Each structure stands twice: as structure tokens, then as C-alpha cells.
PDB file of C-alpha atoms and ligand atoms in Angstrom:
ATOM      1  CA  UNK J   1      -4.442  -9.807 -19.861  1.00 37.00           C
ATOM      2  CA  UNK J   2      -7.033 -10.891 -22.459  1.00 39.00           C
ATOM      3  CA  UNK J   3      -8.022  -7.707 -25.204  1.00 39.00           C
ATOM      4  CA  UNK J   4     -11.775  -8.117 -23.540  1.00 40.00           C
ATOM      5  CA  UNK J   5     -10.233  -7.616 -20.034  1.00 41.00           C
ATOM      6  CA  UNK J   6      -8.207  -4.846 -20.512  1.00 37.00           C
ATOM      7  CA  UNK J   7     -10.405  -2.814 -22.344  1.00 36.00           C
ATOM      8  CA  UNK J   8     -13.096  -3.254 -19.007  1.00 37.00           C
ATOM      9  CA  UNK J   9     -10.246  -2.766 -16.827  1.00 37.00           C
ATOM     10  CA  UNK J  10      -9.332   0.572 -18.423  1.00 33.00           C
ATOM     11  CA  UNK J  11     -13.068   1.889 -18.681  1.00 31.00           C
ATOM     12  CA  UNK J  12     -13.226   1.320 -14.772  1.00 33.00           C
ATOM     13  CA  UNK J  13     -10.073   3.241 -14.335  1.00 33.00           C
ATOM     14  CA  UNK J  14     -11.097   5.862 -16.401  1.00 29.00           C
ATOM     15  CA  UNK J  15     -14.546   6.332 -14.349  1.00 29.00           C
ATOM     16  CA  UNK J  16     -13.013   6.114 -10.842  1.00 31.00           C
ATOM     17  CA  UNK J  17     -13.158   9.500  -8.926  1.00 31.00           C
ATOM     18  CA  UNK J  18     -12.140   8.512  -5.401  1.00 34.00           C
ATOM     19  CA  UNK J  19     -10.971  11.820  -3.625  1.00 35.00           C
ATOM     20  CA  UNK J  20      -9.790  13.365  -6.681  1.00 38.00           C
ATOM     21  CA  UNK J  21      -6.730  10.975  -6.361  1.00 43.00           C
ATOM     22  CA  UNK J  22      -7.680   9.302 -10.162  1.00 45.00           C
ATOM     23  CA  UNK J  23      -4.282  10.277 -11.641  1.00 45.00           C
ATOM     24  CA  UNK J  24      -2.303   8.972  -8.696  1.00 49.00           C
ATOM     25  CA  UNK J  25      -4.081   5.492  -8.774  1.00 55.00           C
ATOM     26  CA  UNK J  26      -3.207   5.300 -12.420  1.00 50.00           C
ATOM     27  CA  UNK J  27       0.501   5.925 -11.468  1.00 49.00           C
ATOM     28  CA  UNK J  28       0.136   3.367  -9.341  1.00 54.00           C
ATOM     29  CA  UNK J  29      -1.544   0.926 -11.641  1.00 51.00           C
ATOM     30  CA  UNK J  30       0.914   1.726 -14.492  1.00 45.00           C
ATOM     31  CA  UNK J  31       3.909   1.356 -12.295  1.00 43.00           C
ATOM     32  CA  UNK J  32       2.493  -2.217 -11.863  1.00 43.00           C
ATOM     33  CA  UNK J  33       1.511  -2.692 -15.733  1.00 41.00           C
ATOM     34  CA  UNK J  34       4.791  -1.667 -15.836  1.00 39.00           C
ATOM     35  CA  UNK J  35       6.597  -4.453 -13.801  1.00 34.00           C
ATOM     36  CA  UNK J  36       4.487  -6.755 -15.918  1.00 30.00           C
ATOM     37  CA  UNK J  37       1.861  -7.851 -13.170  1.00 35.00           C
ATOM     38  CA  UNK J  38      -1.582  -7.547 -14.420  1.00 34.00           C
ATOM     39  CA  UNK J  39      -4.706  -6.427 -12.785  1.00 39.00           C
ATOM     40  CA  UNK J  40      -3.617  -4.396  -9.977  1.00 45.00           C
ATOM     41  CA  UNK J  41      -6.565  -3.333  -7.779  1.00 60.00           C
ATOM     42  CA  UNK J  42      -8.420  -4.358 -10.825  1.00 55.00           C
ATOM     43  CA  UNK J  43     -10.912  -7.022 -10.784  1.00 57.00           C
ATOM     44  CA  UNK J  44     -10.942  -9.716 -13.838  1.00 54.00           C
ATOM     45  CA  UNK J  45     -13.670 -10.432 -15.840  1.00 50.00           C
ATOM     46  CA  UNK J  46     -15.496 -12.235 -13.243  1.00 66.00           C
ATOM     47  CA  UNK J  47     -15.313  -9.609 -10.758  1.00 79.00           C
ATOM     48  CA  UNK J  48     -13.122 -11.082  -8.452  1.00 92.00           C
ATOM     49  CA  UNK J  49      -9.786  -9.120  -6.893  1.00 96.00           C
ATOM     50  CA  UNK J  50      -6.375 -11.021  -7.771  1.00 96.00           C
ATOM     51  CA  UNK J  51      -3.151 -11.128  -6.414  1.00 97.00           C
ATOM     52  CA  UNK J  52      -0.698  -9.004  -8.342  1.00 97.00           C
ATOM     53  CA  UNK J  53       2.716 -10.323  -8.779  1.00 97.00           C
ATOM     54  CA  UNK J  54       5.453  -8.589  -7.169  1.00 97.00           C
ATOM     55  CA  UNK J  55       7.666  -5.953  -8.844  1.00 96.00           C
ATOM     56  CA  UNK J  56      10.502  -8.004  -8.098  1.00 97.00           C
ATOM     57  CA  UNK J  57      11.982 -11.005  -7.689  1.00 98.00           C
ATOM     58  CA  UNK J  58      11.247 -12.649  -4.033  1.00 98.00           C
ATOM     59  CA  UNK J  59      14.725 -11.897  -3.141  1.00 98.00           C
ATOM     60  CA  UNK J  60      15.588  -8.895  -4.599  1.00 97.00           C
ATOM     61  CA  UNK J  61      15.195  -7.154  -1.468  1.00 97.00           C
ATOM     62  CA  UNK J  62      17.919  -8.885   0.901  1.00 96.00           C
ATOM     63  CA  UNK J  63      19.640  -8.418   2.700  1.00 96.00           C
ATOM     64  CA  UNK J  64      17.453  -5.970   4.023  1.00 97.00           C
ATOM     65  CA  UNK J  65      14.375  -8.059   3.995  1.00 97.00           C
ATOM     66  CA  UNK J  66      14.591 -11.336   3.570  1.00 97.00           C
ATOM     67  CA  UNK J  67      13.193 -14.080   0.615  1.00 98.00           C
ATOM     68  CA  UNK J  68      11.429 -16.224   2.976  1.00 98.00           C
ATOM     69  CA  UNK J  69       9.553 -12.646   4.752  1.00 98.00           C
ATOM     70  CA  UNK J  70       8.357 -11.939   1.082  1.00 98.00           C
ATOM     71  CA  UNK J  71       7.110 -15.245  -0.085  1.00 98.00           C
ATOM     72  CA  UNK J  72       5.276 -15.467   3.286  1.00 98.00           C
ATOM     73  CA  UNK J  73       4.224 -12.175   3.430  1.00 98.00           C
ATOM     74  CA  UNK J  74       3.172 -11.598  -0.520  1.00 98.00           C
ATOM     75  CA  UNK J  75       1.812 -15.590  -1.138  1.00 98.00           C
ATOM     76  CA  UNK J  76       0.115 -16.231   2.032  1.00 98.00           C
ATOM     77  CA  UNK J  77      -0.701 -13.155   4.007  1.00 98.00           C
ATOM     78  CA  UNK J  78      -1.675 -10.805   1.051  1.00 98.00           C
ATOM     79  CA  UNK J  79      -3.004 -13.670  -0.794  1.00 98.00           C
ATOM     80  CA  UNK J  80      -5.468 -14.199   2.458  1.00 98.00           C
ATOM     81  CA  UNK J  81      -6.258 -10.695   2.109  1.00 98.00           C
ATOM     82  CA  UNK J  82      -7.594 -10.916  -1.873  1.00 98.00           C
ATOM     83  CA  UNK J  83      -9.093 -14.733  -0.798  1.00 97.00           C
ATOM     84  CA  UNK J  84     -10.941 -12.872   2.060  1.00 98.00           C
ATOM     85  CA  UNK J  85     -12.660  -9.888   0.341  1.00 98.00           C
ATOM     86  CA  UNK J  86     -13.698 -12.111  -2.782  1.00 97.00           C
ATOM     87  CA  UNK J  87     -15.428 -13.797  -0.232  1.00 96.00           C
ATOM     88  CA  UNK J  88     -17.332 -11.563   1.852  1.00 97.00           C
ATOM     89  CA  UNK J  89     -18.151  -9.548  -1.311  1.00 96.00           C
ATOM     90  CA  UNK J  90     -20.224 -12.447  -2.093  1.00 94.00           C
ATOM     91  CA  UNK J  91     -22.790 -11.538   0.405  1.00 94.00           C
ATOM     92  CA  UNK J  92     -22.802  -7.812  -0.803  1.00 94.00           C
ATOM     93  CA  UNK J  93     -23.771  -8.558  -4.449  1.00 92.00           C
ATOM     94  CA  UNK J  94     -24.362  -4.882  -5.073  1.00 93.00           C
ATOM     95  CA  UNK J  95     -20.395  -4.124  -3.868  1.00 95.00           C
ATOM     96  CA  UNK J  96     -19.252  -6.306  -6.243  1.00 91.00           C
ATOM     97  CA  UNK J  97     -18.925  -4.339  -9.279  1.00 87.00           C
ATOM     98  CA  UNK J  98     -16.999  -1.289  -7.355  1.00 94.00           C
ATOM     99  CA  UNK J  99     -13.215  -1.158  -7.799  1.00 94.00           C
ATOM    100  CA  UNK J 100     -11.283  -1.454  -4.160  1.00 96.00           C
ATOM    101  CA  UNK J 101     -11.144   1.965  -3.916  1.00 96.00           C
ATOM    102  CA  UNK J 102     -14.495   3.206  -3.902  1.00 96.00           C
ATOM    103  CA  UNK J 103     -15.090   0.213  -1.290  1.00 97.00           C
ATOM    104  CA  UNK J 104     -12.301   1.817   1.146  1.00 98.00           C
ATOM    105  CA  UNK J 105     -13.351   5.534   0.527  1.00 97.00           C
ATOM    106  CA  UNK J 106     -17.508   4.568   1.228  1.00 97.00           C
ATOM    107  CA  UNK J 107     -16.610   2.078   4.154  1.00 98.00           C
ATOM    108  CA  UNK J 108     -19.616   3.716   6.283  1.00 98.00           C
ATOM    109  CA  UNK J 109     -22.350   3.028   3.224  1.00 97.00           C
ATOM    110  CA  UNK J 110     -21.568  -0.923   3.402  1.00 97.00           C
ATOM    111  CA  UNK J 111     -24.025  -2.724   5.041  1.00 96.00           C
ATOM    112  CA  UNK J 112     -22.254  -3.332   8.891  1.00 96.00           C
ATOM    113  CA  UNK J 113     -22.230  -6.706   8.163  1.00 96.00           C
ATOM    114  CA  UNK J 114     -20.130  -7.319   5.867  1.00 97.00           C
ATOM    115  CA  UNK J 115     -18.400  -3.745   6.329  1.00 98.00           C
ATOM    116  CA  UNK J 116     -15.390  -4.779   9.198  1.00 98.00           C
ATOM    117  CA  UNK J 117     -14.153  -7.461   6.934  1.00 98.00           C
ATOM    118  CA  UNK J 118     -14.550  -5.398   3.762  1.00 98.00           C
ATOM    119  CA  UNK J 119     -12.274  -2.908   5.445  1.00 98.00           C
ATOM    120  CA  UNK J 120      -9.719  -5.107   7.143  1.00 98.00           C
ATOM    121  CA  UNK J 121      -9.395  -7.403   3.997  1.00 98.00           C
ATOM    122  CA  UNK J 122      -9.936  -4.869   1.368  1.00 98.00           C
ATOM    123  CA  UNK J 123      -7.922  -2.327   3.414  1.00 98.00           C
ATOM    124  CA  UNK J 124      -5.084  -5.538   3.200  1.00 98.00           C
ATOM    125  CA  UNK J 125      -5.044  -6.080  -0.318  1.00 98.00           C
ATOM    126  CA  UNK J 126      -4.618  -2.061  -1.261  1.00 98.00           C
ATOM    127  CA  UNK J 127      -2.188  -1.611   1.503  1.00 98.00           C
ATOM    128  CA  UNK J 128       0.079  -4.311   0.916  1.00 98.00           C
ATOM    129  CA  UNK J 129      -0.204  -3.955  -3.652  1.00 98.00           C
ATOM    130  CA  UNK J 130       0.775  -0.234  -2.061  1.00 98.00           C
ATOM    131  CA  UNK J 131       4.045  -1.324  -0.304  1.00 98.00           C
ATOM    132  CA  UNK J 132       5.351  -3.647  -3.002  1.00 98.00           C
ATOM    133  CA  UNK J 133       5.352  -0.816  -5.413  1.00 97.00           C
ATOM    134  CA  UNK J 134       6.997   1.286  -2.948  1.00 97.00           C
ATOM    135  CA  UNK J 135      10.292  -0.312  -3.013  1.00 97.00           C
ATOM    136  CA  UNK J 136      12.927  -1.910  -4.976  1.00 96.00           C
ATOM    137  CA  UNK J 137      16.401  -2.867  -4.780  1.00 94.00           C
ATOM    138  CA  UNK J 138      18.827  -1.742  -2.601  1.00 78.00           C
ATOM    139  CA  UNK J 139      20.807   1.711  -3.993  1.00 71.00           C
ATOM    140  CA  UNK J 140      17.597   3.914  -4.737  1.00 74.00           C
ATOM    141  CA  UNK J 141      18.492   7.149  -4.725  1.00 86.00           C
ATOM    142  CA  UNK J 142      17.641   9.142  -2.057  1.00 90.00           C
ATOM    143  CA  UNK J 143      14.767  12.127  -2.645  1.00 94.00           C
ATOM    144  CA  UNK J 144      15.211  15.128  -5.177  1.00 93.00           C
ATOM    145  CA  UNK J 145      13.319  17.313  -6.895  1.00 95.00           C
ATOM    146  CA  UNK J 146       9.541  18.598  -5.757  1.00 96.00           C
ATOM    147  CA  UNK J 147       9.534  15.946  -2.828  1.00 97.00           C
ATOM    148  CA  UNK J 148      12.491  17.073  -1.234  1.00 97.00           C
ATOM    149  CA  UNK J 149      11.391  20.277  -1.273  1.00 98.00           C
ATOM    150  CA  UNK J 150       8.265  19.347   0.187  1.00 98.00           C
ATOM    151  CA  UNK J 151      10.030  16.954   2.930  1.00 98.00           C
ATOM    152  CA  UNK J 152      12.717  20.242   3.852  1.00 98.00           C
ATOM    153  CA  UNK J 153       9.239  22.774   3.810  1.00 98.00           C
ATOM    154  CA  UNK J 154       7.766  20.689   6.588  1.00 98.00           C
ATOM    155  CA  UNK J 155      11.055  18.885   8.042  1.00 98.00           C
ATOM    156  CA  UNK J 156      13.895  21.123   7.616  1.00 98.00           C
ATOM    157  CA  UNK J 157      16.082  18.038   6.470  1.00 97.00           C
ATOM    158  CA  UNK J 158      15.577  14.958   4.698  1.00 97.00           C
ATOM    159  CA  UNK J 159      17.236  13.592   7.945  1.00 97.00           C
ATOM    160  CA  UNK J 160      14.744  14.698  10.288  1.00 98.00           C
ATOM    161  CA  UNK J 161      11.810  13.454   8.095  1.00 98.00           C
ATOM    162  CA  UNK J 162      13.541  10.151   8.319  1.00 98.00           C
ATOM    163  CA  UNK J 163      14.051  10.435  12.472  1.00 98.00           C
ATOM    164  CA  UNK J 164      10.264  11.528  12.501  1.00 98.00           C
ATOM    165  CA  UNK J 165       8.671   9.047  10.172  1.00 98.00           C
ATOM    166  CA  UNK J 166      11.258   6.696  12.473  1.00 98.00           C
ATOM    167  CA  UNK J 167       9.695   8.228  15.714  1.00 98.00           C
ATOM    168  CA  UNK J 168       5.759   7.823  14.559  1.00 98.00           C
ATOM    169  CA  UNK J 169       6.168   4.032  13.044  1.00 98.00           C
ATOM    170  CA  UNK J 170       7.938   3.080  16.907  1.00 98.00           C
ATOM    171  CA  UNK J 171       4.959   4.355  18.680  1.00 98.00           C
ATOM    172  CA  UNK J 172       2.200   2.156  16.594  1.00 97.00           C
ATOM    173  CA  UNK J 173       1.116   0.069  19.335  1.00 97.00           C
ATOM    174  CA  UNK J 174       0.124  -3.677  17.995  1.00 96.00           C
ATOM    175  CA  UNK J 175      -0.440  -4.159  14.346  1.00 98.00           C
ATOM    176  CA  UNK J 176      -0.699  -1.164  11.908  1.00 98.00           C
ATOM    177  CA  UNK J 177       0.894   1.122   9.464  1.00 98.00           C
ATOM    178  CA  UNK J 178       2.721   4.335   9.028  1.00 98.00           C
ATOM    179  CA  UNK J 179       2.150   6.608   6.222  1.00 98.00           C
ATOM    180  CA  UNK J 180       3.515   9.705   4.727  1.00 98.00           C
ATOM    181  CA  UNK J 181       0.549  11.466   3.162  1.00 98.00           C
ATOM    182  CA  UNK J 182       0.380  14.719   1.076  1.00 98.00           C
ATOM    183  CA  UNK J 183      -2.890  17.011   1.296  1.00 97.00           C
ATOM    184  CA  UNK J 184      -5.035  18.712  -1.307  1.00 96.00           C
ATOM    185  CA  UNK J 185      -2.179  21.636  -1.163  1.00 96.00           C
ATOM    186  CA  UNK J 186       0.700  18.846  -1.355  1.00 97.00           C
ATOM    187  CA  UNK J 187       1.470  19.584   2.303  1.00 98.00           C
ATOM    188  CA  UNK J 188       3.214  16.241   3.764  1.00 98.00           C
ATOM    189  CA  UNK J 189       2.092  14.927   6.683  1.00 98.00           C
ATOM    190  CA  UNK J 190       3.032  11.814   8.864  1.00 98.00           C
ATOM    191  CA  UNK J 191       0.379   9.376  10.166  1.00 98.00           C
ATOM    192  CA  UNK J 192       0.135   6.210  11.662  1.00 98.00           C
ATOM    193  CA  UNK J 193      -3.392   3.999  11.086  1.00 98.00           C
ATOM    194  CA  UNK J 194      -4.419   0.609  13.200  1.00 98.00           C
ATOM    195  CA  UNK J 195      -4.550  -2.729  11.845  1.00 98.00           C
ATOM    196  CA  UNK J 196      -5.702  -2.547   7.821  1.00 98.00           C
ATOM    197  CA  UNK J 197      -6.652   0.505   7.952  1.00 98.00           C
ATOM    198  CA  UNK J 198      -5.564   3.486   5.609  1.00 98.00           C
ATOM    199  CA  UNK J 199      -5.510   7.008   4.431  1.00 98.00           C
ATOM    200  CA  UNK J 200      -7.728   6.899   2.152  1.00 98.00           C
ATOM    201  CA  UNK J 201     -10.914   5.192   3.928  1.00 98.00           C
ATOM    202  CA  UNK J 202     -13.781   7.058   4.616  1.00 98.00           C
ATOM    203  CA  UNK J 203     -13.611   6.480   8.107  1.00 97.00           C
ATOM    204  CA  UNK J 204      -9.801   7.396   8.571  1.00 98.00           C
ATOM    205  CA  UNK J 205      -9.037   9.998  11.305  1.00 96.00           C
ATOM    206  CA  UNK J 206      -6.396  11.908   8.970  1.00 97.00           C
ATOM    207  CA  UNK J 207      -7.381  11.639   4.796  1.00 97.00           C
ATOM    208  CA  UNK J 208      -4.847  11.903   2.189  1.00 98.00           C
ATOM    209  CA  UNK J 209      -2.784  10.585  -0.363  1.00 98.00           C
ATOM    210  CA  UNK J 210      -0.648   8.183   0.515  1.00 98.00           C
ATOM    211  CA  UNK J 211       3.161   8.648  -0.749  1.00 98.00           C
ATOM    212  CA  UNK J 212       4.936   6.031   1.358  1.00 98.00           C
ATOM    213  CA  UNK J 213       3.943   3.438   3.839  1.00 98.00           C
ATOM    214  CA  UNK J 214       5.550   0.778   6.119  1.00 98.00           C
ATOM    215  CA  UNK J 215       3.935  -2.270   6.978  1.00 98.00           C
ATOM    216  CA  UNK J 216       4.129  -3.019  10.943  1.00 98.00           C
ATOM    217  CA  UNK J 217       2.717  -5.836  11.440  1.00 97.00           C
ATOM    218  CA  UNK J 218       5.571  -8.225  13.007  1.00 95.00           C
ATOM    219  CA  UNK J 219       4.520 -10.816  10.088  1.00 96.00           C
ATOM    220  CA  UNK J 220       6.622  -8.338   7.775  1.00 96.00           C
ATOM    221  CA  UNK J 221       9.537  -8.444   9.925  1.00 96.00           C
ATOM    222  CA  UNK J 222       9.346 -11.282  12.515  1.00 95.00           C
ATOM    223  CA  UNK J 223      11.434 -13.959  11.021  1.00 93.00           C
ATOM    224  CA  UNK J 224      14.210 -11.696  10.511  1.00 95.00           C
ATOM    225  CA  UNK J 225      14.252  -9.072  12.999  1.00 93.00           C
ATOM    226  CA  UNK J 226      12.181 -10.589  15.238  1.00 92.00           C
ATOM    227  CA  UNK J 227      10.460  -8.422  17.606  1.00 92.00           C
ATOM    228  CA  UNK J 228      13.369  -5.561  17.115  1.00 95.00           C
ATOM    229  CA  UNK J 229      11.314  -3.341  15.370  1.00 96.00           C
ATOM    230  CA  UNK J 230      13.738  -0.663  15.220  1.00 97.00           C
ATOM    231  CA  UNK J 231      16.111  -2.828  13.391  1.00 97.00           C
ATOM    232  CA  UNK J 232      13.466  -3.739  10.344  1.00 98.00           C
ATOM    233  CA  UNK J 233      12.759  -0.065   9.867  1.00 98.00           C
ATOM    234  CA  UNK J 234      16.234   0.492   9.898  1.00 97.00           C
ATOM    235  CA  UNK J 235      16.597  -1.557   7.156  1.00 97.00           C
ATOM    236  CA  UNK J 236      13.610  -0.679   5.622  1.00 97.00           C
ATOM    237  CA  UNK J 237      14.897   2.990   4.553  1.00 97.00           C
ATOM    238  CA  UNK J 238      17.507   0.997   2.428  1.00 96.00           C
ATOM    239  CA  UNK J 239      15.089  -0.532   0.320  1.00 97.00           C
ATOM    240  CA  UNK J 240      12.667   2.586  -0.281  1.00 97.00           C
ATOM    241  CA  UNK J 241      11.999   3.727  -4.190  1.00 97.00           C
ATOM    242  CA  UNK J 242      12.007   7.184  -3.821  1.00 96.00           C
ATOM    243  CA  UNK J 243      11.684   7.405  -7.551  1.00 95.00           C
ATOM    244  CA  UNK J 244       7.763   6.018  -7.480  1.00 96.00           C
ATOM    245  CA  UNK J 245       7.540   8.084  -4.011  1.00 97.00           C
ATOM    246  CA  UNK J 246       8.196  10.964  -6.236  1.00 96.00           C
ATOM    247  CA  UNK J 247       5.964   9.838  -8.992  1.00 96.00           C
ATOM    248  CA  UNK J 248       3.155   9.414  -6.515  1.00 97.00           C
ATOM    249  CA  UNK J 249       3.715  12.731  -5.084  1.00 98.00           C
ATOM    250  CA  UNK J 250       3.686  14.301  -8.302  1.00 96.00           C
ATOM    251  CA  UNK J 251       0.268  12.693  -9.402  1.00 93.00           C
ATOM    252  CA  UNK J 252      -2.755  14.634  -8.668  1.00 78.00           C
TER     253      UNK J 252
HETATM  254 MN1   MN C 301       1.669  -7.274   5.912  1.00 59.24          MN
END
């Protein structure tokens, strides 16, 4: 990233104040500055959202999930979703300048015209730069620390977090996403959101801040696992990085 870029990238960091969630978006963001992808969530200089890189090589996941899910999934899909909201922005001139997420957290202020495709394609790009970050590599260690305190407070076990999380992302009917969300008061929580949407929109039924999410739409899934759903999330939990689930649980 150009000197010019970064230093307008950072000021719009430093001014964001979405839900007092500001330190966890910079986790987020840093974890991806990180992994040398540039402008995360970010918008370059001409104000328009890009696709960040993945963390990882396109096959670094197998054999849980497979090369050819990720470069469909990350080049096309997500790349729709960042194509998409560049687009419709342009008939919202006064959106334009706002980072993605102040769009998602003051969904109901956009004008209704433009505001479905804001949130399904904005609600894309943030989901899916979300679940990159959130794994790596087989062999992650499993939680520790603050977390799995957390997880045993509300679940007893690790274990039956996993068979509940399990549980909630099999009963998402059609496309959508499950989360694992932690409160103002770092209470964990489980919830599952339609299509795009997310935790942290406006409009969402159950707020929070997202610590881990699994995408379930069958494009994630469907050329591997086809429509055994069970079997991707399965294999999912191998490929979770509990390490930046900590970090984002951690963040304010
Ligand atoms: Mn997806």
C-alpha cells in the first residue's frame, strides 16, 4: 500500500466507533496486515472496497476444504460481493466515504433503494474477509485461556459448545451463517443469521461481536461435500484458528 493510502486508511480506522467494537476491528485488520493482504475492509484511495487476499495459500486448507472450494469461493463469489457493493454505492454518493462497517451497523438510515443490496453485498464482503481470517491450517490448537473459560461458563465443556454450535449451524434453513458472538459483558452466545446477514447490522435480531462464524451457503461446501452438510462442518472444526478466535475475543 502506497505511504498516501495508508496514512488515509489508518485515520479512518482510527475514527471508526461502530458498537464500541473499534479495537476488535483493528485485530481483525492487523491480523490481515499481518498475512500481508492490504486493505482489508478498507477502501483505496478512490473509495472503492477491494478484495483482500487470503491468509493462505488456496490449498492450505485440504483436505478439509478443498483448493478448487476456495478459489471459487474467495475469486468469484466474494469477489462478486466487493464488485456488487462498489456498484450500488455508486447511486448512494453520500455512502461512499463510510467504511463497511458503519454501512452494516446504519443499514435502516440507507435510502431503501439501494439498502437490500448494500446489506446482502456489503454484509458478503465483511462476512466472508471474516471467515478467511478465522482459520488456518490444519493442527490449531484447540481453545485455552479466557475463551475457554468463557465457552465452559456458558457450555460446561468445550465439547458441548462444539455439539451446540454443531446443532444451531444444522438447523439454518437455506443459505446463511452461524456465529458465536460475545456480549458487552463477554457472555458467548450462539446465533444463526439468514442469507448475508450478520451480527453486527443494525437490523440483526441478536447484536454482538462476532468471534467465529461458518459460512453455510452450499457454495462453500458443495463441490466437496455436496449437500452433506454435516460432513463440511465436520471438517470445518479441523481447520478453525482458535488462536485469532481468542484474539478477537480478547479485543474490546
Ligand atoms: Mn460464501
Amino acid at each position: 500500500m502506497k505511504t498516501k493510502s495508508r496514512r488515509s486508511f489508518l485515520r479512518k480506522s482510527t475514527v471508526l466507533l461502530v458498537g464500541g467494537f473499534t479495537a476488535w476491528q483493528s485485530v481483525l485488520r492487523n491480523a490481515a496486515a499481518d498475512s500481508r493482504t492490504t486493505g482489508q475492509i478498507a477502501r483505496t484511495n478512490s473509495d472503492a472496497f477491494v478484495l483482500p487476499s487470503l491468509p493462505y495459500a488456496y490449498n492450505a486448507l485440504e483436505p478439509f476444504i478443498d483448493e478448487q472450494t476456495m478459489r471459487i469461493h474467495h475469486d468469484r463469489h466474494h469477489r462478486t460481493y466487493v464488485d456488487q457493493l462498489n456498484k450500488v454505492l455508486d447511486k448512494a454518493p453520500e455512502w461512499k466515504g463510510k467504511n463497511l462497517e458503519q454501512l452494516l451497523s446504519q443499514l435502516s438510515a440507507i435510502p431503501e433503494t439501494v439498502r437490500t443490496a448494500v446489506r446482502n453485498h456489503g454484509g458478503g464482503h465483511w462476512n466472508h474477509t471474516f471467515f478467511w481470517n478465522i482459520m488456518m491450517p490444519s493442527g490449531g490448537p484447540l481453545p485455552t485461556g479466557k475463551l475457554l473459560d468463557a465457552l465452559q461458563a456458558r457450555w460446561t465443556s468445550y465439547a458441548a459448545f462444539q455439539t451446540a454450535f454443531t446443532e444451531a449451524a444444522m438447523s439454518v434453513f437455506g443459505s446463511g451463517w452461524c456465529w458465536l458472538i460475545a456480549d458487552k459483558n463477554q457472555k458467548l452466545s450462539i446465533v444463526t443469521t439468514p442469507n448475508q446477514d450478520n451480527p453486527i447490522m443494525d437490523i440483526a435480531a441478536i447484536k454482538g461481536k462476532p468471534v467465529l462464524g461458518i459460512d453455510l451457503w452450499e457454495h462453500a461446501y458443495y463441490l466437496k461435500h455436496q449437500n452433506r452438510r454435516a460432513e463440511y462442518i465436520k471438517d470445518w472444526w479441523q481447520v478453525v484458528n482458535w488462536p485469532k478466535v481468542a484474539l478477537l475475543y480478547e479485543s474490546e
